[in-house]
Structures are given as structure tokens and as C-alpha cells.
Amino acid sequence: MSTPAPRTSRPRSPWWVIVGSGTAGAVGPQMYLATIGLFVLPIVEETGFSRTTVTGAFSVAAVGMAIGLVVVAQLVDRFAARYILVPGFVLFAVSMALIGLVPPVEWVYLVPCFFVGLFGAGTAVPAARAVVSWFDNNRALAVGTVTGIIGLGSALAPLLAGVLIDAVGWRQTYGIMALVSILVSVTMVTLFVRARAERHVRGRLLRETRVEGRDVSLELPGLTVGEAVRTRWFWGIAFGLGLAGVVVYGLQVHLVPMMTDRGLTAEQAATLLVVFGLASLVGRVAGGLLLDRVHAAVVGPIVMIAPIAGMFFLEPPFTGAAVAVAFIGVAFGIEGDLLALLITRYLGTRHFGRILGLLQAAFLLGSALGPLLLGLGYDLLGSYDPVIPVLMGVLVAGAVLIATLGRYAHPAVHGFDRLAARDELAAAEVLSGIAGSGEPHGFPDRPRARTHG
């Protein structure tokens, strides 16, 4: 389909897309996930639910998000970003508010948690696709900055939630958090978030656009979904990062009750969530700088096994526990940069949104096992300790999978970022030229097209 499309307003710089995406994401599903640990004890005390039920909300939300991501994966490469993002954020926030209205019945409590994940799926992939479209040479830094802003939100959210829980109770806290989410996310998405060379008719993306009497192709290089799932890269990324998610998300959700059991006060344990969030922020930005310069198959495995060192020292006093949590948080932050980067470098950007949605679904299904595993370990054995060695082994297995991915099939195009910022349609022509060149995939050392300037 090719037709003159209405021109959409550009942000002043591609970096405004990062600001908008990151700020919106900071009040999305990550805000809910970062604060679950603070709600565990208040909900258990009021309702009589077990810790497994309350922390199992994460697993239920993860399953909902995995299903939602499969749906979003079918839409994200077909529709303009904000046509998916705005409804996703609004419905996510409404679902979160409904958690505070549920009666003390376990299965009823889990229903809105499922929808938090289902609708939350629409808040991440379109934004990631928009960011990736503007950057190639500094892609990891761009993704890392977005996730760093989200990490800052994750670090501050427990402070806000803790104050609100003490002041108005856990039920009203969910309602206030939902209101904040809607106001901030819709504003940021509407003002700033748009993919490069995004041309659409009533939200449906175009494959070509006509500019000054000539047709400009908007096709991108890379694999289709069917081609991607037949590669070892797809499965190596899925299982490698999925196994890491089992450990890190399990520790994040159970951190507060785990550390209070080990002798810290509730306030100290809650502070560790802030340390985790700030450390992940550092890891995300630093990881972005590093991954644009050092191969991901080298950096990834190192940071994936780093939490093992942290787990050895996850004990009182508070200072030692804070250092251990910071270790885990930095590794978590860098891992957050890996998924989008690995997809674009090994599988390309042709169907980036669909592939990202499928891999994030697999990642979340794996991550959902972490909180469940630790919760069952506590309920059955009376302690988290017997599960820790299992988590260490899981991290090592994931690191091995990432380490064996091999060379990039789609290395960065020289000068792309400068060209995209100056002339987004000229950048589109460079990428469509690569897509139409017929170059076989999997030969990263073969010369690639280079932009001018």
C-alpha cells in the first residue's frame, strides 16, 4: 500500500522519543512489579492469604502479559505506536485500581492481577519498536537510557507506595498509583513517542510513502517471524534470558519478606528495593554504553552470573545486604538492555515488534516461575535458603546459552544515527536498500551498506 500520508510532527530530537518512552514506562507495569513486595505483608495481614498467593500475583500477571504479548506481537508492526500504547496504559491502570476493590477471596484477588499483565503488554513493545527505529550505532545506549528512566521509576515507586500504604492503606494506594499512571503515560506518549519514518492511515502503517513525486520504501532488513523461529538464535535468546528472569524476578518479588525473615526491619527491607532500583538504573545506562562497544555474547554471560556473588552476601547487617542487592540490581539492569539488542543484531528489524513480543512472552513465562519457586520453597520448607543453590545453577545455564550465540548477523550501519536525526526518510532508503539486496543472513563480516556523512 502506497499513498501520500499526512505528515506527522517530529520530536525536536530522536532523544525526545526516549524521554517519552522511558517516562511512560516508569509508571507502567514496572511500577506495579517494583512494589509488589511492599504489599505482601499488608495484604496477608488483612485477608489471611498465604505469601504464595500474594506473591503469586506476579506469576498470574506474567501469564496475562505473556498472552497479551502474543496479541500485541500481531499488531505492533502493523499499527502506529500510540494507537496501541494509549489504550494499553489506560486499561493497565484501570486493572491495577481494581486490585484495591477485591474482596478477601483468593481467586477474585488474582483476576485483576491477570488483566494488569494482559493490558500491560501493550505498553512496552510499541515503545521499544519506536526507540529502536531511530538508533543503530547507539542502539544499546538508547534502549539503556529508556530502561534507566524506567529503573528510576522502579526505584522511586516503592518510596511512594510505602508512604501511601502507611497513610491510606494498600487498597487506596493501588487506586492512586493507577491515576498517576494514566496521567503521566498518556501525556508522554501523545507528545513524544513516534517511530522513525512512521507513516500511517488511520493508525495502519504504510509500507511505502510518496515524497516529492517519488516512492520511498519503508521496508526493513531482517528475518520474518517464521524464519526467526527456525534459528538457534531465537531459542538461545529466549531460553538464555528467560532463565535469568526466573532468578532476578523471583528475588525482587520476595526480597522484602526474605530479608525481614533474616533479621532486617521492615523499613530496612523496603529500602533494599530502592537500592535494587537505583542499581538497575546504573546497570541499564552503563550497560547501554558497554554493549554498543563490546559484543553482547561477551558482556551478557558475565553480568548474568554476577548475581551469584550477590546471593552469597544477602544477609544482615543492612550494609552488606545493600551491597549484595546492588550487585544483583546492576546485573538486572544490563540484562534489561540485552533482549532488544540481541533481536536486532541477530534477527534484524523487519519484524522486530512481532519477534520481541514473542520472546518477551517466553521471557515472562520463565520469569513467572521465579516468585512461585521461592514462595513454594518458603511455604513447604519454612525458609528460602534451600532454593538459592537452584537459582545459582539456573543463572549459569542461561549464561552459557547467551555466550554461544556467535557473531552478529546484523551489525550497525555506519553513520545511521546521524542520518536518521537529519533525514528520517533518507535513513529509510538506506535500510530498504539493505532489505532488498538479497544478502544472506548470518554473514556479519560481509560489507554492509554505509550512509553518507
Tab-separated table of C-alpha atoms in Angstrom:
chain	number	residue	atom	x	y	z
A	1	MET	CA	0.000	0.000	0.000
A	2	SER	CA	1.489	3.337	-1.056
A	3	THR	CA	-0.221	6.667	-0.663
A	4	PRO	CA	0.698	10.194	0.346
A	5	ALA	CA	0.318	10.071	4.094
A	6	PRO	CA	-0.340	13.064	6.290
A	7	ARG	CA	2.909	14.311	7.774
A	8	THR	CA	3.184	13.695	11.496
A	9	SER	CA	5.006	16.131	13.750
A	10	ARG	CA	8.570	15.220	14.591
A	11	PRO	CA	10.052	15.464	18.031
A	12	ARG	CA	12.780	18.087	18.323
A	13	SER	CA	15.298	15.265	18.501
A	14	PRO	CA	15.075	11.455	18.457
A	15	TRP	CA	16.136	11.577	22.100
A	16	TRP	CA	12.719	13.013	22.980
A	17	VAL	CA	11.286	9.650	21.933
A	18	ILE	CA	13.492	8.137	24.627
A	19	VAL	CA	12.286	10.636	27.236
A	20	GLY	CA	8.650	9.974	26.388
A	21	SER	CA	9.007	6.194	26.211
A	22	GLY	CA	11.010	5.958	29.420
A	23	THR	CA	8.792	8.248	31.467
A	24	ALA	CA	5.632	6.484	30.316
A	25	GLY	CA	7.189	3.084	31.012
A	26	ALA	CA	8.193	4.201	34.521
A	27	VAL	CA	4.523	4.411	35.514
A	28	GLY	CA	3.519	1.237	33.685
A	29	PRO	CA	3.822	-2.435	34.645
A	30	GLN	CA	7.272	-1.918	36.176
A	31	MET	CA	5.716	0.341	38.818
A	32	TYR	CA	3.359	-2.483	39.752
A	33	LEU	CA	6.108	-5.119	39.779
A	34	ALA	CA	8.563	-2.985	41.752
A	35	THR	CA	6.093	-2.505	44.596
A	36	ILE	CA	4.586	-5.986	44.952
A	37	GLY	CA	6.955	-6.801	47.798
A	38	LEU	CA	5.609	-3.899	49.882
A	39	PHE	CA	2.041	-5.131	49.538
A	40	VAL	CA	2.755	-8.727	50.629
A	41	LEU	CA	2.565	-8.295	54.408
A	42	PRO	CA	-0.353	-5.772	54.473
A	43	ILE	CA	-2.450	-7.978	52.187
A	44	VAL	CA	-1.584	-11.161	54.132
A	45	GLU	CA	-2.488	-9.485	57.433
A	46	GLU	CA	-5.837	-8.130	56.199
A	47	THR	CA	-7.034	-11.023	54.066
A	48	GLY	CA	-5.354	-14.074	55.563
A	49	PHE	CA	-3.943	-15.103	52.174
A	50	SER	CA	-0.677	-17.076	52.134
A	51	ARG	CA	2.513	-15.455	50.863
A	52	THR	CA	2.399	-17.827	47.925
A	53	THR	CA	-0.996	-16.430	46.899
A	54	VAL	CA	0.000	-12.787	47.236
A	55	THR	CA	3.378	-13.099	45.521
A	56	GLY	CA	1.717	-15.446	43.034
A	57	ALA	CA	0.008	-12.327	41.706
A	58	PHE	CA	3.279	-11.652	39.908
A	59	SER	CA	3.109	-15.053	38.227
A	60	VAL	CA	-0.532	-14.541	37.266
A	61	ALA	CA	0.273	-11.083	35.875
A	62	ALA	CA	3.218	-12.568	33.975
A	63	VAL	CA	0.968	-15.192	32.375
A	64	GLY	CA	-1.513	-12.462	31.445
A	65	MET	CA	1.275	-10.372	29.950
A	66	ALA	CA	2.629	-13.357	28.022
A	67	ILE	CA	-0.801	-13.853	26.442
A	68	GLY	CA	-1.104	-10.138	25.798
A	69	LEU	CA	2.316	-10.010	24.170
A	70	VAL	CA	1.309	-12.696	21.690
A	71	VAL	CA	-1.655	-10.499	20.713
A	72	VAL	CA	0.404	-7.288	20.642
A	73	ALA	CA	3.038	-9.044	18.515
A	74	GLN	CA	0.428	-9.347	15.761
A	75	LEU	CA	-0.366	-5.628	15.902
A	76	VAL	CA	2.841	-3.761	16.627
A	77	ASP	CA	4.350	-3.901	13.126
A	78	ARG	CA	1.006	-3.017	11.550
A	79	PHE	CA	-0.200	-0.020	13.583
A	80	ALA	CA	1.337	3.272	14.701
A	81	ALA	CA	2.826	3.150	18.191
A	82	ARG	CA	0.467	5.464	20.042
A	83	TYR	CA	-2.609	3.647	18.700
A	84	ILE	CA	-1.516	0.689	20.827
A	85	LEU	CA	0.255	2.482	23.688
A	86	VAL	CA	-2.540	4.794	24.852
A	87	PRO	CA	-5.245	2.087	25.197
A	88	GLY	CA	-2.673	-0.236	26.759
A	89	PHE	CA	-1.698	2.213	29.507
A	90	VAL	CA	-5.292	3.202	30.293
A	91	LEU	CA	-6.559	-0.381	30.579
A	92	PHE	CA	-3.496	-1.410	32.604
A	93	ALA	CA	-4.106	1.385	35.107
A	94	VAL	CA	-7.820	0.558	35.446
A	95	SER	CA	-6.930	-3.080	36.148
A	96	MET	CA	-4.433	-2.047	38.823
A	97	ALA	CA	-7.037	0.136	40.511
A	98	LEU	CA	-9.436	-2.828	40.611
A	99	ILE	CA	-6.971	-4.810	42.775
A	100	GLY	CA	-7.783	-2.457	45.636
A	101	LEU	CA	-11.504	-3.238	45.338
A	102	VAL	CA	-11.420	-7.027	45.519
A	103	PRO	CA	-12.977	-8.962	48.441
A	104	PRO	CA	-10.795	-11.326	50.570
A	105	VAL	CA	-11.293	-14.239	48.166
A	106	GLU	CA	-8.093	-15.636	46.669
A	107	TRP	CA	-9.238	-16.320	43.115
A	108	VAL	CA	-11.036	-12.976	42.897
A	109	TYR	CA	-7.866	-11.198	44.019
A	110	LEU	CA	-5.928	-12.799	41.186
A	111	VAL	CA	-8.371	-11.812	38.407
A	112	PRO	CA	-7.397	-8.099	38.118
A	113	CYS	CA	-3.741	-9.119	38.504
A	114	PHE	CA	-4.132	-11.175	35.343
A	115	PHE	CA	-5.554	-8.166	33.482
A	116	VAL	CA	-2.749	-5.936	34.776
A	117	GLY	CA	-0.418	-8.180	32.794
A	118	LEU	CA	-2.717	-8.682	29.814
A	119	PHE	CA	-3.194	-4.967	29.152
A	120	GLY	CA	0.282	-4.057	30.369
A	121	ALA	CA	1.618	-5.995	27.387
A	122	GLY	CA	0.501	-3.128	25.172
A	123	THR	CA	2.718	-0.606	26.990
A	124	ALA	CA	6.193	-1.883	26.179
A	125	VAL	CA	6.702	-3.427	22.728
A	126	PRO	CA	5.420	-0.479	20.623
A	127	ALA	CA	7.638	1.917	22.600
A	128	ALA	CA	10.663	-0.350	22.142
A	129	ARG	CA	9.986	-0.545	18.413
A	130	ALA	CA	9.799	3.257	18.224
A	131	VAL	CA	13.110	3.710	20.047
A	132	VAL	CA	14.962	1.050	18.049
A	133	SER	CA	13.791	2.602	14.779
A	134	TRP	CA	15.717	5.850	15.452
A	135	PHE	CA	19.035	4.357	16.618
A	136	ASP	CA	21.503	1.806	15.278
A	137	ASN	CA	25.031	2.957	16.178
A	138	ASN	CA	23.917	3.886	19.708
A	139	ARG	CA	21.043	1.444	19.946
A	140	ALA	CA	22.050	-0.180	23.223
A	141	LEU	CA	22.598	3.238	24.816
A	142	ALA	CA	19.159	4.371	23.616
A	143	VAL	CA	17.481	1.247	24.967
A	144	GLY	CA	19.549	1.500	28.153
A	145	THR	CA	18.522	5.106	28.704
A	146	VAL	CA	14.852	4.211	28.323
A	147	THR	CA	15.160	1.313	30.728
A	148	GLY	CA	17.252	3.528	33.001
A	149	ILE	CA	14.407	6.029	33.242
A	150	ILE	CA	12.073	3.111	33.921
A	151	GLY	CA	14.547	1.901	36.534
A	152	LEU	CA	14.449	5.295	38.224
A	153	GLY	CA	10.690	4.946	38.361
A	154	SER	CA	11.080	1.465	39.819
A	155	ALA	CA	13.417	2.874	42.476
A	156	LEU	CA	11.076	5.710	43.434
A	157	ALA	CA	7.833	3.736	43.238
A	158	PRO	CA	8.486	1.785	46.484
A	159	LEU	CA	9.040	5.095	48.315
A	160	LEU	CA	5.712	6.439	47.058
A	161	ALA	CA	3.896	3.171	47.689
A	162	GLY	CA	5.368	2.815	51.184
A	163	VAL	CA	4.219	6.293	52.203
A	164	LEU	CA	0.761	5.745	50.720
A	165	ILE	CA	0.292	2.316	52.329
A	166	ASP	CA	1.083	3.792	55.748
A	167	ALA	CA	-1.197	6.785	55.124
A	168	VAL	CA	-4.254	5.348	53.356
A	169	GLY	CA	-3.834	1.555	53.284
A	170	TRP	CA	-2.937	-0.820	50.494
A	171	ARG	CA	-6.312	-0.663	48.739
A	172	GLN	CA	-6.385	3.081	48.134
A	173	THR	CA	-2.698	3.030	47.266
A	174	TYR	CA	-3.427	0.939	44.179
A	175	GLY	CA	-6.057	3.486	43.109
A	176	ILE	CA	-3.694	6.440	43.479
A	177	MET	CA	-0.938	4.632	41.598
A	178	ALA	CA	-3.397	3.934	38.769
A	179	LEU	CA	-4.325	7.614	38.491
A	180	VAL	CA	-0.662	8.629	38.328
A	181	SER	CA	-0.091	6.015	35.626
A	182	ILE	CA	-2.860	7.306	33.355
A	183	LEU	CA	-1.984	10.997	33.663
A	184	VAL	CA	1.751	10.608	33.077
A	185	SER	CA	1.750	7.884	30.428
A	186	VAL	CA	-0.919	9.316	28.137
A	187	THR	CA	0.738	12.745	28.240
A	188	MET	CA	4.198	11.390	27.408
A	189	VAL	CA	3.035	9.067	24.630
A	190	THR	CA	0.878	11.699	22.969
A	191	LEU	CA	3.587	14.348	22.994
A	192	PHE	CA	6.758	12.427	22.238
A	193	VAL	CA	6.516	8.782	21.135
A	194	ARG	CA	6.668	8.066	17.401
A	195	ALA	CA	8.704	5.636	15.299
A	196	ARG	CA	11.133	6.915	12.667
A	197	ALA	CA	9.522	7.353	9.240
A	198	GLU	CA	6.192	6.272	10.715
A	199	ARG	CA	3.554	6.927	8.078
A	200	HIS	CA	0.035	5.658	8.565
A	201	VAL	CA	-3.575	5.981	7.508
A	202	ARG	CA	-5.954	5.935	10.495
A	203	GLY	CA	-3.276	4.143	12.509
A	204	ARG	CA	-2.415	1.428	9.984
A	205	LEU	CA	1.232	1.656	8.944
A	206	LEU	CA	2.232	2.072	5.312
A	207	ARG	CA	4.990	0.102	3.575
A	208	GLU	CA	5.730	2.938	1.155
A	209	THR	CA	5.211	6.660	1.152
A	210	ARG	CA	5.355	9.193	-1.674
A	211	VAL	CA	7.633	12.175	-1.189
A	212	GLU	CA	8.220	14.905	-3.778
A	213	GLY	CA	6.926	12.753	-6.613
A	214	ARG	CA	8.867	9.575	-5.779
A	215	ASP	CA	8.046	6.449	-3.817
A	216	VAL	CA	10.131	5.731	-0.726
A	217	SER	CA	10.091	2.162	0.606
A	218	LEU	CA	9.793	1.734	4.368
A	219	GLU	CA	10.831	-1.944	4.353
A	220	LEU	CA	13.401	-3.045	6.951
A	221	PRO	CA	16.150	-5.703	6.817
A	222	GLY	CA	15.890	-8.908	8.832
A	223	LEU	CA	14.050	-12.187	9.243
A	224	THR	CA	10.340	-12.861	9.205
A	225	VAL	CA	8.836	-14.490	12.292
A	226	GLY	CA	8.747	-17.870	10.545
A	227	GLU	CA	12.406	-17.605	9.588
A	228	ALA	CA	13.392	-16.408	13.070
A	229	VAL	CA	11.828	-19.311	14.971
A	230	ARG	CA	13.816	-21.738	12.851
A	231	THR	CA	17.136	-20.304	14.035
A	232	ARG	CA	19.149	-21.278	17.099
A	233	TRP	CA	19.497	-17.544	17.817
A	234	PHE	CA	15.792	-17.196	18.591
A	235	TRP	CA	15.769	-20.094	21.027
A	236	GLY	CA	19.115	-19.225	22.573
A	237	ILE	CA	17.886	-15.710	23.350
A	238	ALA	CA	14.518	-16.973	24.603
A	239	PHE	CA	15.863	-19.585	26.996
A	240	GLY	CA	19.036	-17.721	27.974
A	241	LEU	CA	17.297	-14.540	29.125
A	242	GLY	CA	14.246	-16.468	30.326
A	243	LEU	CA	16.356	-18.435	32.798
A	244	ALA	CA	17.951	-15.243	34.094
A	245	GLY	CA	14.470	-13.793	34.600
A	246	VAL	CA	13.485	-16.751	36.786
A	247	VAL	CA	16.165	-15.773	39.278
A	248	VAL	CA	16.116	-11.991	39.255
A	249	TYR	CA	12.349	-11.523	39.312
A	250	GLY	CA	11.990	-14.171	41.992
A	251	LEU	CA	14.498	-12.365	44.193
A	252	GLN	CA	12.927	-8.962	43.514
A	253	VAL	CA	9.404	-10.051	44.464
A	254	HIS	CA	10.496	-11.918	47.599
A	255	LEU	CA	13.222	-9.511	48.719
A	256	VAL	CA	11.250	-7.732	51.467
A	257	PRO	CA	9.820	-10.835	53.206
A	258	MET	CA	13.130	-12.702	52.726
A	259	MET	CA	15.182	-10.011	54.422
A	260	THR	CA	12.715	-9.452	57.281
A	261	ASP	CA	12.902	-13.197	57.929
A	262	ARG	CA	16.685	-12.856	58.076
A	263	GLY	CA	16.600	-10.125	60.705
A	264	LEU	CA	16.211	-6.761	58.964
A	265	THR	CA	13.406	-4.400	59.932
A	266	ALA	CA	10.528	-3.866	57.516
A	267	GLU	CA	11.850	-0.359	56.775
A	268	GLN	CA	15.354	-1.634	56.006
A	269	ALA	CA	13.989	-4.385	53.786
A	270	ALA	CA	11.852	-1.875	51.896
A	271	THR	CA	14.899	0.344	51.424
A	272	LEU	CA	16.620	-2.559	49.685
A	273	LEU	CA	14.008	-2.293	46.922
A	274	VAL	CA	15.133	1.301	46.389
A	275	VAL	CA	18.761	0.139	46.272
A	276	PHE	CA	17.774	-2.523	43.744
A	277	GLY	CA	16.008	0.022	41.545
A	278	LEU	CA	18.851	2.563	41.648
A	279	ALA	CA	21.436	-0.129	40.930
A	280	SER	CA	19.416	-1.390	37.977
A	281	LEU	CA	19.261	2.194	36.684
A	282	VAL	CA	23.068	2.388	36.747
A	283	GLY	CA	23.292	-1.010	35.102
A	284	ARG	CA	20.930	-0.068	32.312
A	285	VAL	CA	22.729	3.114	31.273
A	286	ALA	CA	26.222	1.692	31.801
A	287	GLY	CA	25.157	-1.481	30.012
A	288	GLY	CA	23.974	0.551	27.043
A	289	LEU	CA	27.334	2.287	26.720
A	290	LEU	CA	29.142	-1.024	27.068
A	291	LEU	CA	27.001	-3.080	24.699
A	292	ASP	CA	27.458	-0.594	21.832
A	293	ARG	CA	31.209	-1.220	22.115
A	294	VAL	CA	31.630	-4.812	23.336
A	295	HIS	CA	29.873	-7.837	21.838
A	296	ALA	CA	26.746	-8.884	23.734
A	297	ALA	CA	27.810	-12.542	23.743
A	298	VAL	CA	30.762	-11.442	25.892
A	299	VAL	CA	29.042	-8.929	28.184
A	300	GLY	CA	25.817	-10.892	28.638
A	301	PRO	CA	27.171	-14.041	30.293
A	302	ILE	CA	29.383	-12.054	32.676
A	303	VAL	CA	26.540	-9.963	34.030
A	304	MET	CA	24.176	-12.934	34.139
A	305	ILE	CA	26.347	-14.798	36.624
A	306	ALA	CA	27.116	-11.664	38.689
A	307	PRO	CA	24.007	-12.109	40.917
A	308	ILE	CA	25.528	-15.337	42.226
A	309	ALA	CA	28.106	-13.252	44.116
A	310	GLY	CA	25.295	-11.095	45.487
A	311	MET	CA	23.323	-14.098	46.731
A	312	PHE	CA	26.250	-15.249	48.867
A	313	PHE	CA	26.103	-11.978	50.843
A	314	LEU	CA	22.350	-11.455	51.008
A	315	GLU	CA	22.416	-11.418	54.824
A	316	PRO	CA	22.340	-8.842	57.647
A	317	PRO	CA	23.736	-6.368	58.530
A	318	PHE	CA	21.918	-3.883	56.307
A	319	THR	CA	25.101	-2.512	54.690
A	320	GLY	CA	26.214	-5.932	53.494
A	321	ALA	CA	22.732	-6.771	52.229
A	322	ALA	CA	22.582	-3.445	50.371
A	323	VAL	CA	25.866	-4.173	48.572
A	324	ALA	CA	24.594	-7.635	47.606
A	325	VAL	CA	21.306	-6.218	46.309
A	326	ALA	CA	23.207	-3.556	44.339
A	327	PHE	CA	25.211	-6.324	42.664
A	328	ILE	CA	22.008	-8.092	41.649
A	329	GLY	CA	20.393	-4.827	40.533
A	330	VAL	CA	23.271	-3.777	38.265
A	331	ALA	CA	23.209	-7.176	36.553
A	332	PHE	CA	19.427	-6.967	36.197
A	333	GLY	CA	19.770	-3.542	34.584
A	334	ILE	CA	22.253	-4.680	31.955
A	335	GLU	CA	20.142	-7.751	31.217
A	336	GLY	CA	17.260	-5.365	30.524
A	337	ASP	CA	19.216	-3.939	27.576
A	338	LEU	CA	20.032	-7.307	26.086
A	339	LEU	CA	16.716	-8.523	24.685
A	340	ALA	CA	16.034	-5.722	22.194
A	341	LEU	CA	19.686	-5.509	21.189
A	342	LEU	CA	20.063	-9.250	20.622
A	343	ILE	CA	16.935	-9.374	18.476
A	344	THR	CA	18.052	-6.542	16.214
A	345	ARG	CA	21.634	-7.805	15.888
A	346	TYR	CA	20.794	-11.462	15.227
A	347	LEU	CA	17.273	-11.392	13.760
A	348	GLY	CA	17.055	-7.870	12.297
A	349	THR	CA	14.324	-5.227	12.449
A	350	ARG	CA	11.965	-6.363	9.672
A	351	HIS	CA	9.549	-7.965	12.140
A	352	PHE	CA	11.179	-6.636	15.293
A	353	GLY	CA	7.914	-5.924	17.100
A	354	ARG	CA	6.440	-9.362	16.474
A	355	ILE	CA	9.632	-11.191	17.423
A	356	LEU	CA	10.106	-9.022	20.524
A	357	GLY	CA	6.537	-9.747	21.593
A	358	LEU	CA	7.012	-13.500	21.243
A	359	LEU	CA	10.376	-13.509	23.029
A	360	GLN	CA	9.106	-11.294	25.826
A	361	ALA	CA	6.195	-13.695	26.253
A	362	ALA	CA	8.645	-16.591	26.607
A	363	PHE	CA	10.775	-14.491	28.954
A	364	LEU	CA	7.813	-13.686	31.174
A	365	LEU	CA	6.613	-17.261	31.336
A	366	GLY	CA	10.060	-18.233	32.533
A	367	SER	CA	10.199	-15.304	34.942
A	368	ALA	CA	6.824	-16.280	36.412
A	369	LEU	CA	8.434	-19.410	37.820
A	370	GLY	CA	10.839	-17.415	39.995
A	371	PRO	CA	8.405	-15.920	42.533
A	372	LEU	CA	6.411	-19.170	42.539
A	373	LEU	CA	9.524	-21.259	43.190
A	374	LEU	CA	10.671	-19.104	46.090
A	375	GLY	CA	7.132	-18.876	47.515
A	376	LEU	CA	6.671	-22.637	47.437
A	377	GLY	CA	10.127	-23.123	48.909
A	378	TYR	CA	9.203	-20.919	51.842
A	379	ASP	CA	5.756	-22.442	52.405
A	380	LEU	CA	6.972	-26.056	52.145
A	381	LEU	CA	10.381	-25.793	53.802
A	382	GLY	CA	9.916	-22.804	56.088
A	383	SER	CA	12.894	-20.996	54.524
A	384	TYR	CA	14.139	-19.517	51.273
A	385	ASP	CA	17.626	-20.967	51.733
A	386	PRO	CA	17.171	-24.383	50.037
A	387	VAL	CA	16.066	-22.701	46.796
A	388	ILE	CA	19.102	-20.403	46.443
A	389	PRO	CA	21.532	-23.054	45.053
A	390	VAL	CA	18.942	-23.976	42.421
A	391	LEU	CA	18.728	-20.345	41.335
A	392	MET	CA	22.515	-20.162	41.003
A	393	GLY	CA	22.520	-23.156	38.671
A	394	VAL	CA	19.769	-21.605	36.575
A	395	LEU	CA	21.866	-18.453	36.092
A	396	VAL	CA	24.861	-20.437	34.897
A	397	ALA	CA	22.733	-22.317	32.334
A	398	GLY	CA	21.326	-19.058	30.957
A	399	ALA	CA	24.797	-17.507	30.678
A	400	VAL	CA	26.060	-20.468	28.647
A	401	LEU	CA	23.217	-20.078	26.128
A	402	ILE	CA	23.953	-16.386	25.536
A	403	ALA	CA	27.708	-16.994	25.322
A	404	THR	CA	27.232	-19.402	22.403
A	405	LEU	CA	25.128	-17.150	20.113
A	406	GLY	CA	28.099	-16.263	17.911
A	407	ARG	CA	28.749	-13.259	15.654
A	408	TYR	CA	26.132	-10.627	14.821
A	409	ALA	CA	24.154	-11.191	11.631
A	410	HIS	CA	23.057	-7.519	11.503
A	411	PRO	CA	25.831	-5.238	12.774
A	412	ALA	CA	25.261	-1.480	12.977
A	413	VAL	CA	25.120	0.564	9.765
A	414	HIS	CA	27.842	3.211	9.790
A	415	GLY	CA	26.535	6.751	10.360
A	416	PHE	CA	22.892	5.697	10.639
A	417	ASP	CA	22.038	7.679	13.783
A	418	ARG	CA	23.243	10.989	12.339
A	419	LEU	CA	21.350	10.422	9.106
A	420	ALA	CA	18.130	9.389	10.877
A	421	ALA	CA	18.200	12.526	13.025
A	422	ARG	CA	18.778	14.708	9.959
A	423	ASP	CA	16.527	12.977	7.406
A	424	GLU	CA	14.425	10.044	8.576
A	425	LEU	CA	13.244	9.093	5.084
A	426	ALA	CA	16.799	9.042	3.739
A	427	ALA	CA	17.601	6.608	6.547
A	428	ALA	CA	14.584	4.570	5.472
A	429	GLU	CA	16.001	4.347	1.940
A	430	VAL	CA	19.315	3.024	3.268
A	431	LEU	CA	17.572	0.281	5.249
A	432	SER	CA	15.219	-0.639	2.419
A	433	GLY	CA	18.270	-0.944	0.170
A	434	ILE	CA	19.814	-3.441	2.587
A	435	ALA	CA	16.486	-5.287	2.856
A	436	GLY	CA	16.241	-5.579	-0.924
A	437	SER	CA	19.870	-6.539	-1.529
A	438	GLY	CA	19.217	-10.248	-1.115
A	439	GLU	CA	22.214	-10.609	1.201
A	440	PRO	CA	22.085	-13.941	3.058
A	441	HIS	CA	21.599	-13.780	6.791
A	442	GLY	CA	24.273	-14.891	9.169
A	443	PHE	CA	27.360	-13.356	7.483
A	444	PRO	CA	28.195	-10.439	9.802
A	445	ASP	CA	31.643	-9.826	8.368
A	446	ARG	CA	30.324	-9.217	4.855
A	447	PRO	CA	30.447	-5.488	3.938
A	448	ARG	CA	27.209	-3.656	4.719
A	449	ALA	CA	25.690	-0.525	3.200
A	450	ARG	CA	27.059	2.692	4.625
A	451	THR	CA	25.292	6.005	4.926
A	452	HIS	CA	26.744	9.305	3.762
A	453	GLY	CA	28.027	11.637	6.486
